[in-house]
Amino acid sequence: MSELRHPIGTFDVLTPDSRRWETLVGVFARVVEGAGYGLVLTPTFEDLSVFQRVGASTDIVRKEMYDFEDKGGRRIALRPEMTASVVRAYIQHRPTTPWKAWYVGSNFRYESPQAGRYREFHQVGIEAFGAVDADLDVEVIALGWEFYRALGLRRIQLLVNSLGDATCRPPYRALLLEYLEGRRDDLCDEHRERFADNPLRILDCKRPTCHAVAAEAPKQVEHLCDGCATHFARTTGGLDSLGIPWTLATDLVRGLDYYTRTTFEYAGLALQSAQNAVGGGGRYDGLVEEMGGPATPGIGFALGVERILMACDAEGTLPSPPATVDVFVVDFAGGSAARDLTAQLRSAGIRADRAFDGRSPKAQFKSADRSGARLALVVGPDEEAAGTVVVRPMAGDRQQRPVERHRVVAEVSRLLAP
RNA sequence: GUGGCCGUAGCUCAGUUGGUUAGAGCGCCAGGUUGUGGCCCUGGAGGUCGGGGGUUCAAGUCCCCUCGGUCACCCCA
């Protein structure tokens, strides 16, 4: 066993597994680009303050951040999530709204790993800025739903909640605090001291004591202001209209502070592990302004690639067939034919591979077999002298025949054509 | 950060109450087939038994520490 290993909580993805990643990202791009979202690339690290603004009271920012001082004395953090970066980019560049962006990339959280939880993990996601319309909430939620469907996932549950806004959240918060104050003795040790920081978090606590308290707590959805109530009704009505089943989750709070109104989560019901959230998101109408930009509403989601792949495994979808080529050149006449033919074939857009180091014909055919190539091109001393190439189908009748060297590319193209 | 389980070949795993040169299957390489893959046969390469320390005449096996993996708590994608 080598001394050099990947760091704790990280992993390598080799072929054929990596092909699933390519497929997943490709499917995601197709789905969201088909709805007008454009790829946005942002740095993997940002000034620490970018993230501190989005979650000062959350574990993600308080204890799990990979932050450090760079050689210039700047406080830097590897991104623990992507929304903050995209918002920062929006503020910096001020694209015209509505601005609809999608992304894919790594995120970093300093946690101890377990099933579906890593220190470097990957997300695909979208963000849409500049519209308060509930139909945008519907669009965003539906695109995530559509993506899971496109991967072949069926056992996904959509959880939806509304957290209210600046009008109805403070009164609700006061109501909740008052209720919790009365039940203080029934809370778990951690939350008995901490519940005032973020009382909403109690609703998410899984300890039985808190759970019982939360179950009887007043619900935000039942205390929405008129604007939020209408927005929520239009959002859920839109989902109904599109035939997307959803479940009200009054205790759905999520890990970041910035959400307003709609929040949602996709749960992988086929997953047996403790972490079954395969994606989540929500509306963040106050975030752009909080981060120093013009008041701009926004909404988005982030989906966890590793967890989606776990769900695919659990549901038996999204296989990862090995990469293949079209043609394999077998050359035991010195190697110059293999060198030149593969180059010509590749120039013509034909996927071609070959063996190196002058291996035996038998070994080269073995490699040809493994390459998945439909055709083998064979050049031995006889063909080399005659200026021909033997074309051998690797399956079917395997009837091989010589072709003149200068006609090989055309002939291969013809044989490979559907 | 806390706890359970697990570390033997590239992979999946055997390895008896501690006892000689640590095994199997798969995979890989070569030969059988002086130029033809999959099947078959034969052979070969490949291991500091995760690492360190201890007990012992003797440790893959027992003890301690440590590193790593995995699962769970917590939190979340």
Tab-separated table of C-alpha atoms (C1' of nucleotides) in Angstrom:
chain	number	residue	atom	x	y	z
A	1	MET	CA	0.000	0.000	0.000
A	2	SER	CA	1.438	3.324	-1.052
A	3	GLU	CA	2.141	6.054	1.442
A	4	LEU	CA	0.575	8.578	-0.885
A	5	ARG	CA	-3.197	8.626	-0.673
A	6	HIS	CA	-5.971	11.067	-1.340
A	7	PRO	CA	-6.810	13.204	1.709
A	8	ILE	CA	-9.495	12.048	4.133
A	9	GLY	CA	-12.969	12.577	2.798
A	10	THR	CA	-11.870	12.888	-0.826
A	11	PHE	CA	-11.810	10.308	-3.587
A	12	ASP	CA	-10.605	9.512	-7.064
A	13	VAL	CA	-12.989	8.585	-9.824
A	14	LEU	CA	-11.528	6.391	-12.540
A	15	THR	CA	-13.086	5.039	-15.672
A	16	PRO	CA	-15.571	3.427	-16.085
A	17	ASP	CA	-17.105	5.154	-13.052
A	18	SER	CA	-16.098	8.555	-14.330
A	19	ARG	CA	-18.315	8.003	-17.369
A	20	ARG	CA	-21.353	8.318	-15.116
A	21	TRP	CA	-20.116	11.710	-14.031
A	22	GLU	CA	-19.808	12.801	-17.632
A	23	THR	CA	-23.283	11.511	-18.346
A	24	LEU	CA	-24.791	13.149	-15.275
A	25	VAL	CA	-23.339	16.562	-16.027
A	26	GLY	CA	-24.302	16.219	-19.686
A	27	VAL	CA	-27.897	15.404	-18.823
A	28	PHE	CA	-28.054	18.284	-16.369
A	29	ALA	CA	-26.682	20.733	-18.922
A	30	ARG	CA	-29.206	19.564	-21.493
A	31	VAL	CA	-32.121	19.975	-19.090
A	32	VAL	CA	-31.293	23.434	-17.767
A	33	GLU	CA	-29.874	24.897	-20.975
A	34	GLY	CA	-33.122	23.855	-22.553
A	35	ALA	CA	-34.757	26.310	-20.148
A	36	GLY	CA	-32.450	29.240	-20.848
A	37	TYR	CA	-29.874	28.756	-18.103
A	38	GLY	CA	-26.273	29.494	-19.055
A	39	LEU	CA	-23.117	28.059	-17.550
A	40	VAL	CA	-21.373	30.264	-14.979
A	41	LEU	CA	-17.859	29.566	-13.754
A	42	THR	CA	-16.724	31.037	-10.457
A	43	PRO	CA	-13.549	30.513	-8.424
A	44	THR	CA	-13.238	27.524	-6.151
A	45	PHE	CA	-12.112	29.873	-3.379
A	46	GLU	CA	-13.348	33.308	-2.360
A	47	ASP	CA	-12.697	35.914	0.269
A	48	LEU	CA	-13.846	34.427	3.545
A	49	SER	CA	-16.339	37.271	3.949
A	50	VAL	CA	-18.332	36.082	0.928
A	51	PHE	CA	-19.426	33.048	2.905
A	52	GLN	CA	-19.605	34.663	6.306
A	53	ARG	CA	-22.405	36.849	5.009
A	54	VAL	CA	-24.565	33.924	3.991
A	55	GLY	CA	-24.427	31.800	7.095
A	56	ALA	CA	-22.859	33.389	10.130
A	57	SER	CA	-24.922	31.285	12.512
A	58	THR	CA	-24.734	28.017	10.604
A	59	ASP	CA	-22.469	25.034	11.208
A	60	ILE	CA	-21.435	25.128	7.584
A	61	VAL	CA	-19.793	28.508	8.058
A	62	ARG	CA	-18.911	28.418	11.747
A	63	LYS	CA	-17.202	25.062	12.036
A	64	GLU	CA	-16.879	23.396	8.652
A	65	MET	CA	-15.106	25.947	6.520
A	66	TYR	CA	-11.748	25.303	4.891
A	67	ASP	CA	-10.356	28.778	5.462
A	68	PHE	CA	-6.774	29.980	5.516
A	69	GLU	CA	-4.576	32.990	5.028
A	70	ASP	CA	-2.835	33.187	1.670
A	71	LYS	CA	0.693	34.452	1.073
A	72	GLY	CA	-0.639	37.970	0.670
A	73	GLY	CA	-2.348	37.922	4.060
A	74	ARG	CA	-5.870	37.633	2.597
A	75	ARG	CA	-8.477	35.580	4.412
A	76	ILE	CA	-9.558	32.911	1.923
A	77	ALA	CA	-12.028	30.040	2.074
A	78	LEU	CA	-12.651	27.086	-0.204
A	79	ARG	CA	-16.327	27.389	-1.072
A	80	PRO	CA	-18.656	25.367	1.164
A	81	GLU	CA	-21.524	26.008	-1.249
A	82	MET	CA	-22.010	27.791	-4.540
A	83	THR	CA	-24.876	30.211	-4.157
A	84	ALA	CA	-22.769	32.783	-2.341
A	85	SER	CA	-20.208	32.765	-5.142
A	86	VAL	CA	-22.827	33.137	-7.828
A	87	VAL	CA	-24.448	36.006	-5.951
A	88	ARG	CA	-21.046	37.645	-5.595
A	89	ALA	CA	-20.501	37.257	-9.329
A	90	TYR	CA	-23.933	38.716	-10.019
A	91	ILE	CA	-23.207	41.761	-7.901
A	92	GLN	CA	-19.784	42.197	-9.449
A	93	HIS	CA	-20.912	41.968	-13.078
A	94	ARG	CA	-24.549	43.065	-12.913
A	95	PRO	CA	-25.865	41.045	-15.817
A	96	THR	CA	-29.307	42.079	-17.033
A	97	THR	CA	-32.166	40.306	-15.325
A	98	PRO	CA	-33.688	37.870	-15.366
A	99	TRP	CA	-30.297	36.210	-15.112
A	100	LYS	CA	-30.419	32.440	-15.180
A	101	ALA	CA	-27.211	30.544	-14.504
A	102	TRP	CA	-26.177	26.934	-13.962
A	103	TYR	CA	-23.022	25.514	-12.466
A	104	VAL	CA	-21.124	22.361	-11.618
A	105	GLY	CA	-18.184	22.028	-9.272
A	106	SER	CA	-16.531	21.063	-6.008
A	107	ASN	CA	-17.479	22.222	-2.544
A	108	PHE	CA	-15.534	21.765	0.664
A	109	ARG	CA	-16.658	21.178	4.206
A	110	TYR	CA	-14.469	20.026	7.058
A	111	GLU	CA	-16.534	17.153	8.399
A	112	SER	CA	-15.863	13.544	9.158
A	113	PRO	CA	-16.878	11.479	6.169
A	114	GLN	CA	-19.552	8.815	6.020
A	115	ALA	CA	-21.973	7.498	3.437
A	116	GLY	CA	-22.884	10.369	1.130
A	117	ARG	CA	-20.768	12.877	3.029
A	118	TYR	CA	-17.339	13.972	1.925
A	119	ARG	CA	-14.929	16.803	2.581
A	120	GLU	CA	-14.818	17.585	-1.097
A	121	PHE	CA	-18.131	16.938	-2.760
A	122	HIS	CA	-19.751	18.026	-5.984
A	123	GLN	CA	-22.888	19.837	-6.906
A	124	VAL	CA	-24.755	20.835	-9.982
A	125	GLY	CA	-27.210	23.676	-9.595
A	126	ILE	CA	-28.994	26.682	-10.968
A	127	GLU	CA	-29.716	30.198	-9.755
A	128	ALA	CA	-32.234	32.673	-11.201
A	129	PHE	CA	-32.139	36.362	-10.327
A	130	GLY	CA	-34.533	39.238	-10.793
A	131	ALA	CA	-38.047	37.833	-10.591
A	132	VAL	CA	-40.399	37.350	-7.645
A	133	ASP	CA	-42.923	35.494	-9.776
A	134	ALA	CA	-44.042	32.235	-8.175
A	135	ASP	CA	-43.937	30.692	-11.637
A	136	LEU	CA	-40.156	30.995	-11.406
A	137	ASP	CA	-40.264	28.939	-8.217
A	138	VAL	CA	-42.267	26.373	-10.134
A	139	GLU	CA	-39.802	26.418	-13.026
A	140	VAL	CA	-36.797	25.908	-10.781
A	141	ILE	CA	-38.368	23.096	-8.780
A	142	ALA	CA	-39.634	21.441	-11.954
A	143	LEU	CA	-36.209	21.524	-13.597
A	144	GLY	CA	-34.681	19.657	-10.677
A	145	TRP	CA	-37.518	17.182	-10.823
A	146	GLU	CA	-37.100	16.764	-14.572
A	147	PHE	CA	-33.378	16.163	-14.153
A	148	TYR	CA	-33.921	13.301	-11.714
A	149	ARG	CA	-36.484	11.839	-14.082
A	150	ALA	CA	-34.052	12.134	-16.980
A	151	LEU	CA	-31.482	10.112	-15.034
A	152	GLY	CA	-34.039	7.389	-14.562
A	153	LEU	CA	-34.702	8.069	-10.881
A	154	ARG	CA	-38.260	7.406	-9.780
A	155	ARG	CA	-38.143	7.247	-6.015
A	156	ILE	CA	-37.628	10.929	-5.325
A	157	GLN	CA	-39.799	12.794	-2.871
A	158	LEU	CA	-40.222	16.542	-3.198
A	159	LEU	CA	-40.552	18.370	0.109
A	160	VAL	CA	-41.789	21.959	0.072
A	161	ASN	CA	-42.137	24.627	2.718
A	162	SER	CA	-42.373	28.389	3.033
A	163	LEU	CA	-40.251	30.335	5.490
A	164	GLY	CA	-42.041	33.643	5.006
A	165	ASP	CA	-40.330	36.958	4.388
A	166	ALA	CA	-39.291	40.140	6.217
A	167	THR	CA	-42.932	40.950	6.903
A	168	CYS	CA	-44.128	37.738	8.467
A	169	ARG	CA	-40.931	36.089	9.680
A	170	PRO	CA	-40.254	38.425	12.661
A	171	PRO	CA	-43.749	38.052	14.153
A	172	TYR	CA	-43.605	34.311	13.601
A	173	ARG	CA	-40.155	34.169	15.138
A	174	ALA	CA	-41.454	35.990	18.200
A	175	LEU	CA	-44.340	33.579	18.407
A	176	LEU	CA	-41.988	30.613	18.144
A	177	LEU	CA	-39.588	32.018	20.741
A	178	GLU	CA	-42.438	32.522	23.114
A	179	TYR	CA	-43.546	28.953	22.585
A	180	LEU	CA	-40.004	27.559	22.999
A	181	GLU	CA	-39.461	29.609	26.116
A	182	GLY	CA	-42.421	27.833	27.619
A	183	ARG	CA	-41.053	24.436	26.602
A	184	ARG	CA	-37.381	25.159	27.382
A	185	ASP	CA	-37.074	22.223	29.761
A	186	ASP	CA	-38.188	19.806	27.076
A	187	LEU	CA	-35.432	20.717	24.604
A	188	CYS	CA	-32.211	18.772	24.060
A	189	ASP	CA	-29.049	19.949	25.845
A	190	GLU	CA	-27.612	21.732	22.852
A	191	HIS	CA	-30.736	23.618	21.920
A	192	ARG	CA	-31.720	24.561	25.442
A	193	GLU	CA	-28.800	27.009	25.418
A	194	ARG	CA	-28.786	27.886	21.764
A	195	PHE	CA	-32.337	28.115	20.585
A	196	ALA	CA	-32.440	31.907	20.587
A	197	ASP	CA	-29.685	32.126	17.916
A	198	ASN	CA	-31.774	30.431	15.343
A	199	PRO	CA	-35.049	29.125	16.725
A	200	LEU	CA	-35.973	27.734	13.318
A	201	ARG	CA	-33.174	25.206	13.654
A	202	ILE	CA	-35.035	23.448	16.465
A	203	LEU	CA	-37.618	22.382	13.954
A	204	ASP	CA	-34.872	20.454	12.191
A	205	CYS	CA	-33.436	18.791	15.303
A	206	LYS	CA	-33.713	15.040	15.159
A	207	ARG	CA	-33.423	14.329	18.860
A	208	PRO	CA	-36.686	12.913	20.159
A	209	THR	CA	-37.102	15.593	22.789
A	210	CYS	CA	-36.786	18.498	20.388
A	211	HIS	CA	-38.769	16.592	17.828
A	212	ALA	CA	-41.708	16.378	20.152
A	213	VAL	CA	-41.498	20.071	20.932
A	214	ALA	CA	-41.199	20.906	17.242
A	215	ALA	CA	-44.199	18.818	16.335
A	216	GLU	CA	-46.442	21.000	18.430
A	217	ALA	CA	-44.726	24.282	17.586
A	218	PRO	CA	-46.513	26.937	15.560
A	219	LYS	CA	-45.740	26.530	11.843
A	220	GLN	CA	-44.478	29.346	9.666
A	221	VAL	CA	-46.723	28.261	6.804
A	222	GLU	CA	-49.704	28.848	9.046
A	223	HIS	CA	-48.558	32.370	9.848
A	224	LEU	CA	-47.618	33.758	6.468
A	225	CYS	CA	-48.441	37.325	5.504
A	226	ASP	CA	-50.815	37.808	2.571
A	227	GLY	CA	-47.993	38.199	0.056
A	228	CYS	CA	-46.206	35.062	1.149
A	229	ALA	CA	-49.403	33.061	1.434
A	230	THR	CA	-50.361	33.963	-2.119
A	231	HIS	CA	-46.853	33.196	-3.357
A	232	PHE	CA	-46.895	29.798	-1.677
A	233	ALA	CA	-50.330	28.959	-3.014
A	234	ARG	CA	-49.307	29.935	-6.546
A	235	THR	CA	-46.104	27.896	-6.275
A	236	THR	CA	-47.761	24.719	-5.040
A	237	GLY	CA	-50.645	25.249	-7.442
A	238	GLY	CA	-48.128	25.450	-10.280
A	239	LEU	CA	-46.542	22.182	-9.197
A	240	ASP	CA	-49.974	20.563	-9.132
A	241	SER	CA	-50.652	21.917	-12.591
A	242	LEU	CA	-47.443	20.341	-13.899
A	243	GLY	CA	-48.297	17.062	-12.249
A	244	ILE	CA	-45.319	17.169	-9.913
A	245	PRO	CA	-46.191	15.536	-6.596
A	246	TRP	CA	-45.024	17.464	-3.553
A	247	THR	CA	-45.263	17.057	0.189
A	248	LEU	CA	-45.621	19.877	2.678
A	249	ALA	CA	-42.708	19.758	5.127
A	250	THR	CA	-43.351	22.366	7.771
A	251	ASP	CA	-40.099	21.491	9.517
A	252	LEU	CA	-37.948	21.932	6.411
A	253	VAL	CA	-35.496	24.676	7.343
A	254	ARG	CA	-32.255	23.857	5.530
A	255	GLY	CA	-28.697	24.634	6.405
A	256	LEU	CA	-28.230	28.196	5.320
A	257	ASP	CA	-29.629	31.418	6.668
A	258	TYR	CA	-30.547	33.226	3.533
A	259	TYR	CA	-33.733	31.515	2.474
A	260	THR	CA	-37.060	33.334	2.278
A	261	ARG	CA	-40.444	32.102	1.182
A	262	THR	CA	-40.099	28.866	-0.807
A	263	THR	CA	-37.677	26.195	0.365
A	264	PHE	CA	-37.588	22.680	-0.983
A	265	GLU	CA	-35.635	19.483	-0.820
A	266	TYR	CA	-35.472	16.353	-2.920
A	267	ALA	CA	-35.165	13.173	-0.840
A	268	GLY	CA	-33.915	9.919	-2.334
A	269	LEU	CA	-36.338	7.359	-0.937
A	270	ALA	CA	-34.249	4.461	-2.226
A	271	LEU	CA	-31.281	5.517	-0.111
A	272	GLN	CA	-30.774	3.551	3.079
A	273	SER	CA	-28.087	5.814	4.493
A	274	ALA	CA	-28.548	8.578	7.029
A	275	GLN	CA	-28.144	11.212	4.358
A	276	ASN	CA	-30.989	10.945	1.914
A	277	ALA	CA	-31.227	14.529	0.677
A	278	VAL	CA	-30.124	14.436	-2.943
A	279	GLY	CA	-30.707	18.136	-3.491
A	280	GLY	CA	-32.312	21.232	-2.115
A	281	GLY	CA	-32.807	24.908	-2.568
A	282	GLY	CA	-35.052	27.850	-2.117
A	283	ARG	CA	-35.769	31.488	-2.650
A	284	TYR	CA	-33.435	34.147	-1.253
A	285	ASP	CA	-35.020	37.493	-1.950
A	286	GLY	CA	-32.891	39.426	0.537
A	287	LEU	CA	-29.488	37.897	-0.109
A	288	VAL	CA	-28.215	40.041	-2.978
A	289	GLU	CA	-28.927	43.197	-1.029
A	290	GLU	CA	-27.416	41.755	2.150
A	291	MET	CA	-24.242	41.068	0.236
A	292	GLY	CA	-24.038	44.658	-0.921
A	293	GLY	CA	-25.813	44.494	-4.260
A	294	PRO	CA	-29.020	46.085	-5.526
A	295	ALA	CA	-32.201	44.628	-4.066
A	296	THR	CA	-32.754	41.624	-6.321
A	297	PRO	CA	-34.830	38.547	-5.666
A	298	GLY	CA	-33.334	35.150	-6.401
A	299	ILE	CA	-34.025	31.457	-6.241
A	300	GLY	CA	-32.017	28.343	-6.952
A	301	PHE	CA	-31.064	24.831	-6.012
A	302	ALA	CA	-27.981	22.690	-5.558
A	303	LEU	CA	-28.002	18.950	-6.145
A	304	GLY	CA	-25.372	16.611	-4.695
A	305	VAL	CA	-23.651	14.574	-7.384
A	306	GLU	CA	-22.356	11.829	-5.068
A	307	ARG	CA	-25.755	11.344	-3.484
A	308	ILE	CA	-27.511	11.302	-6.818
A	309	LEU	CA	-25.126	8.580	-7.952
A	310	MET	CA	-25.846	6.662	-4.740
A	311	ALA	CA	-29.536	6.968	-5.498
A	312	CYS	CA	-28.902	5.759	-9.047
A	313	ASP	CA	-27.117	2.717	-7.649
A	314	ALA	CA	-29.993	2.067	-5.279
A	315	GLU	CA	-32.504	2.322	-8.103
A	316	GLY	CA	-30.327	0.476	-10.599
A	317	THR	CA	-30.172	3.265	-13.145
A	318	LEU	CA	-27.395	5.189	-14.936
A	319	PRO	CA	-24.930	2.360	-15.674
A	320	SER	CA	-21.332	3.129	-16.511
A	321	PRO	CA	-20.273	1.200	-19.598
A	322	PRO	CA	-16.543	1.339	-20.347
A	323	ALA	CA	-15.271	3.814	-22.878
A	324	THR	CA	-14.791	2.325	-26.307
A	325	VAL	CA	-13.187	3.171	-29.620
A	326	ASP	CA	-14.415	2.341	-33.109
A	327	VAL	CA	-11.268	0.830	-34.527
A	328	PHE	CA	-8.166	-0.885	-33.167
A	329	VAL	CA	-5.050	-1.077	-35.295
A	330	VAL	CA	-3.018	-4.264	-34.966
A	331	ASP	CA	0.455	-3.759	-36.360
A	332	PHE	CA	3.202	-6.374	-36.166
A	333	ALA	CA	5.201	-5.010	-39.060
A	334	GLY	CA	7.152	-2.488	-37.068
A	335	GLY	CA	4.579	0.000	-35.872
A	336	SER	CA	4.714	2.770	-38.463
A	337	ALA	CA	1.361	1.700	-39.922
A	338	ALA	CA	-0.291	1.850	-36.507
A	339	ARG	CA	1.189	5.298	-35.931
A	340	ASP	CA	0.032	6.687	-39.264
A	341	LEU	CA	-3.332	4.927	-39.505
A	342	THR	CA	-4.538	5.916	-36.047
A	343	ALA	CA	-3.640	9.530	-36.813
A	344	GLN	CA	-5.513	9.445	-40.136
A	345	LEU	CA	-8.548	7.776	-38.600
A	346	ARG	CA	-8.685	10.242	-35.726
A	347	SER	CA	-8.428	13.167	-38.130
A	348	ALA	CA	-11.471	11.750	-39.884
A	349	GLY	CA	-13.362	11.701	-36.584
A	350	ILE	CA	-13.063	7.957	-36.085
A	351	ARG	CA	-12.128	6.824	-32.594
A	352	ALA	CA	-9.041	4.686	-32.887
A	353	ASP	CA	-6.559	3.025	-30.567
A	354	ARG	CA	-3.565	0.728	-30.877
A	355	ALA	CA	-1.028	-1.219	-28.842
A	356	PHE	CA	2.529	-0.129	-28.139
A	357	ASP	CA	5.897	-1.769	-27.535
A	358	GLY	CA	5.630	-4.234	-30.430
A	359	ARG	CA	3.567	-6.816	-28.631
A	360	SER	CA	2.658	-10.167	-30.138
A	361	PRO	CA	-0.271	-10.374	-32.573
A	362	LYS	CA	-2.183	-12.399	-30.009
A	363	ALA	CA	-1.661	-9.762	-27.349
A	364	GLN	CA	-2.655	-6.998	-29.744
A	365	PHE	CA	-5.874	-8.776	-30.665
A	366	LYS	CA	-6.595	-9.206	-26.995
A	367	SER	CA	-6.236	-5.460	-26.548
A	368	ALA	CA	-8.407	-4.916	-29.605
A	369	ASP	CA	-11.081	-7.086	-28.033
A	370	ARG	CA	-10.982	-5.129	-24.793
A	371	SER	CA	-11.069	-1.801	-26.557
A	372	GLY	CA	-14.610	-2.513	-27.663
A	373	ALA	CA	-13.641	-1.701	-31.250
A	374	ARG	CA	-16.013	-3.019	-33.904
A	375	LEU	CA	-13.204	-3.290	-36.411
A	376	ALA	CA	-9.585	-4.361	-36.237
A	377	LEU	CA	-7.200	-3.142	-38.898
A	378	VAL	CA	-4.348	-5.603	-39.335
A	379	VAL	CA	-0.969	-4.800	-40.824
A	380	GLY	CA	1.715	-7.480	-40.912
A	381	PRO	CA	4.813	-7.739	-43.105
A	382	ASP	CA	2.725	-9.082	-46.035
A	383	GLU	CA	0.275	-6.185	-45.990
A	384	GLU	CA	3.067	-3.701	-45.433
A	385	ALA	CA	4.768	-4.981	-48.599
A	386	ALA	CA	1.532	-5.041	-50.582
A	387	GLY	CA	0.381	-1.610	-49.434
A	388	THR	CA	-2.823	-3.016	-48.000
A	389	VAL	CA	-4.603	-3.324	-44.667
A	390	VAL	CA	-6.710	-6.262	-43.538
A	391	VAL	CA	-10.069	-5.199	-42.147
A	392	ARG	CA	-11.464	-7.637	-39.585
A	393	PRO	CA	-14.866	-7.231	-37.948
A	394	MET	CA	-14.527	-8.140	-34.275
A	395	ALA	CA	-18.017	-9.584	-34.084
A	396	GLY	CA	-20.481	-11.250	-36.426
A	397	ASP	CA	-19.055	-13.258	-39.331
A	398	ARG	CA	-15.556	-11.880	-38.722
A	399	GLN	CA	-14.965	-12.148	-42.453
A	400	GLN	CA	-11.731	-10.276	-43.015
A	401	ARG	CA	-10.451	-8.893	-46.277
A	402	PRO	CA	-7.635	-6.696	-47.547
A	403	VAL	CA	-8.213	-3.063	-48.488
A	404	GLU	CA	-5.757	-0.809	-50.260
A	405	ARG	CA	-4.006	1.437	-47.805
A	406	HIS	CA	-5.163	4.723	-49.330
A	407	ARG	CA	-8.806	3.585	-49.230
A	408	VAL	CA	-8.818	2.435	-45.621
A	409	VAL	CA	-10.276	5.524	-43.981
A	410	ALA	CA	-13.095	5.722	-46.509
A	411	GLU	CA	-13.795	2.025	-46.159
A	412	VAL	CA	-13.816	2.145	-42.373
A	413	SER	CA	-16.170	5.120	-42.435
A	414	ARG	CA	-18.495	3.170	-44.713
A	415	LEU	CA	-18.447	0.089	-42.490
A	416	LEU	CA	-19.049	2.065	-39.310
A	417	ALA	CA	-21.903	4.088	-40.754
A	418	PRO	CA	-25.270	3.063	-39.321
B	1	G	C1'	-15.178	15.888	17.909
B	2	U	C1'	-17.458	10.889	19.906
B	3	G	C1'	-18.611	5.681	19.184
B	4	G	C1'	-19.267	0.540	16.479
B	5	C	C1'	-17.083	-2.569	12.746
B	6	C	C1'	-12.904	-3.500	9.445
B	7	G	C1'	-7.394	-3.267	7.368
B	8	U	C1'	-3.561	-10.137	4.211
B	9	A	C1'	-1.591	-9.671	-3.878
B	10	G	C1'	-4.449	-4.726	-8.573
B	11	C	C1'	-9.778	-6.667	-6.812
B	12	U	C1'	-12.876	-10.158	-3.577
B	13	C	C1'	-11.283	-13.011	0.346
B	14	A	C1'	-9.104	-17.820	3.089
B	15	G	C1'	-5.220	-18.425	6.699
B	16	U	C1'	-6.816	-23.909	12.413
B	17	U	C1'	-5.231	-23.750	19.947
B	18	G	C1'	0.740	-18.518	17.821
B	19	G	C1'	4.829	-23.080	14.535
B	20	U	C1'	9.011	-23.876	8.662
B	21	U	C1'	9.644	-20.721	2.157
B	22	A	C1'	1.701	-16.600	3.521
B	23	G	C1'	-2.644	-19.150	-0.098
B	24	A	C1'	-7.229	-19.254	-3.516
B	25	G	C1'	-10.488	-17.129	-7.193
B	26	C	C1'	-10.718	-13.113	-10.535
B	27	G	C1'	-7.541	-9.744	-13.109
B	28	C	C1'	-2.570	-9.007	-15.432
B	29	C	C1'	1.756	-11.088	-18.458
B	30	A	C1'	3.776	-15.145	-21.415
B	31	G	C1'	3.481	-19.851	-23.880
B	32	G	C1'	0.364	-23.765	-26.097
B	33	U	C1'	-1.261	-21.420	-31.844
B	34	U	C1'	6.546	-19.404	-36.501
B	35	G	C1'	0.306	-13.651	-38.140
B	36	U	C1'	-5.589	-13.374	-35.153
B	37	G	C1'	-9.455	-11.686	-29.491
B	38	G	C1'	-13.474	-14.079	-26.354
B	39	C	C1'	-13.388	-20.479	-24.363
B	40	C	C1'	-9.681	-23.996	-22.605
B	41	C	C1'	-4.712	-25.771	-20.710
B	42	U	C1'	0.246	-24.680	-18.665
B	43	G	C1'	3.530	-21.373	-16.514
B	44	G	C1'	4.959	-16.498	-14.526
B	45	A	C1'	5.028	-11.741	-12.234
B	46	G	C1'	2.852	-9.380	-8.170
B	47	G	C1'	2.775	-9.095	-0.675
B	48	U	C1'	7.465	-4.376	4.136
B	49	C	C1'	0.113	-9.338	6.176
B	50	G	C1'	-1.740	-0.645	6.994
B	51	G	C1'	2.491	1.462	10.277
B	52	G	C1'	5.240	1.417	15.048
B	53	G	C1'	6.225	-0.804	19.659
B	54	G	C1'	5.634	-5.010	23.045
B	55	U	C1'	4.980	-10.402	24.794
B	56	U	C1'	7.320	-15.053	23.007
B	57	C	C1'	12.240	-19.807	21.227
B	58	A	C1'	8.582	-18.335	17.374
B	59	A	C1'	3.448	-13.218	15.677
B	60	G	C1'	-0.676	-12.443	9.696
B	61	U	C1'	-2.567	-14.686	14.484
B	62	C	C1'	-1.885	-12.161	21.347
B	63	C	C1'	-1.346	-6.904	23.810
B	64	C	C1'	-0.679	-1.419	23.363
B	65	C	C1'	-0.347	2.862	20.359
B	66	U	C1'	-1.039	4.990	15.702
B	67	C	C1'	-2.721	5.715	10.591
B	68	G	C1'	-6.491	4.614	7.186
B	69	G	C1'	-11.350	2.723	5.544
B	70	U	C1'	-16.471	2.227	6.684
B	71	C	C1'	-20.994	3.145	9.257
B	72	A	C1'	-23.564	6.055	12.914
B	73	C	C1'	-24.194	10.513	16.182
B	74	C	C1'	-23.965	15.805	14.861
B	75	C	C1'	-24.743	18.451	10.455
B	76	C	C1'	-25.982	18.399	5.564
B	77	A	C1'	-25.362	17.766	-0.749
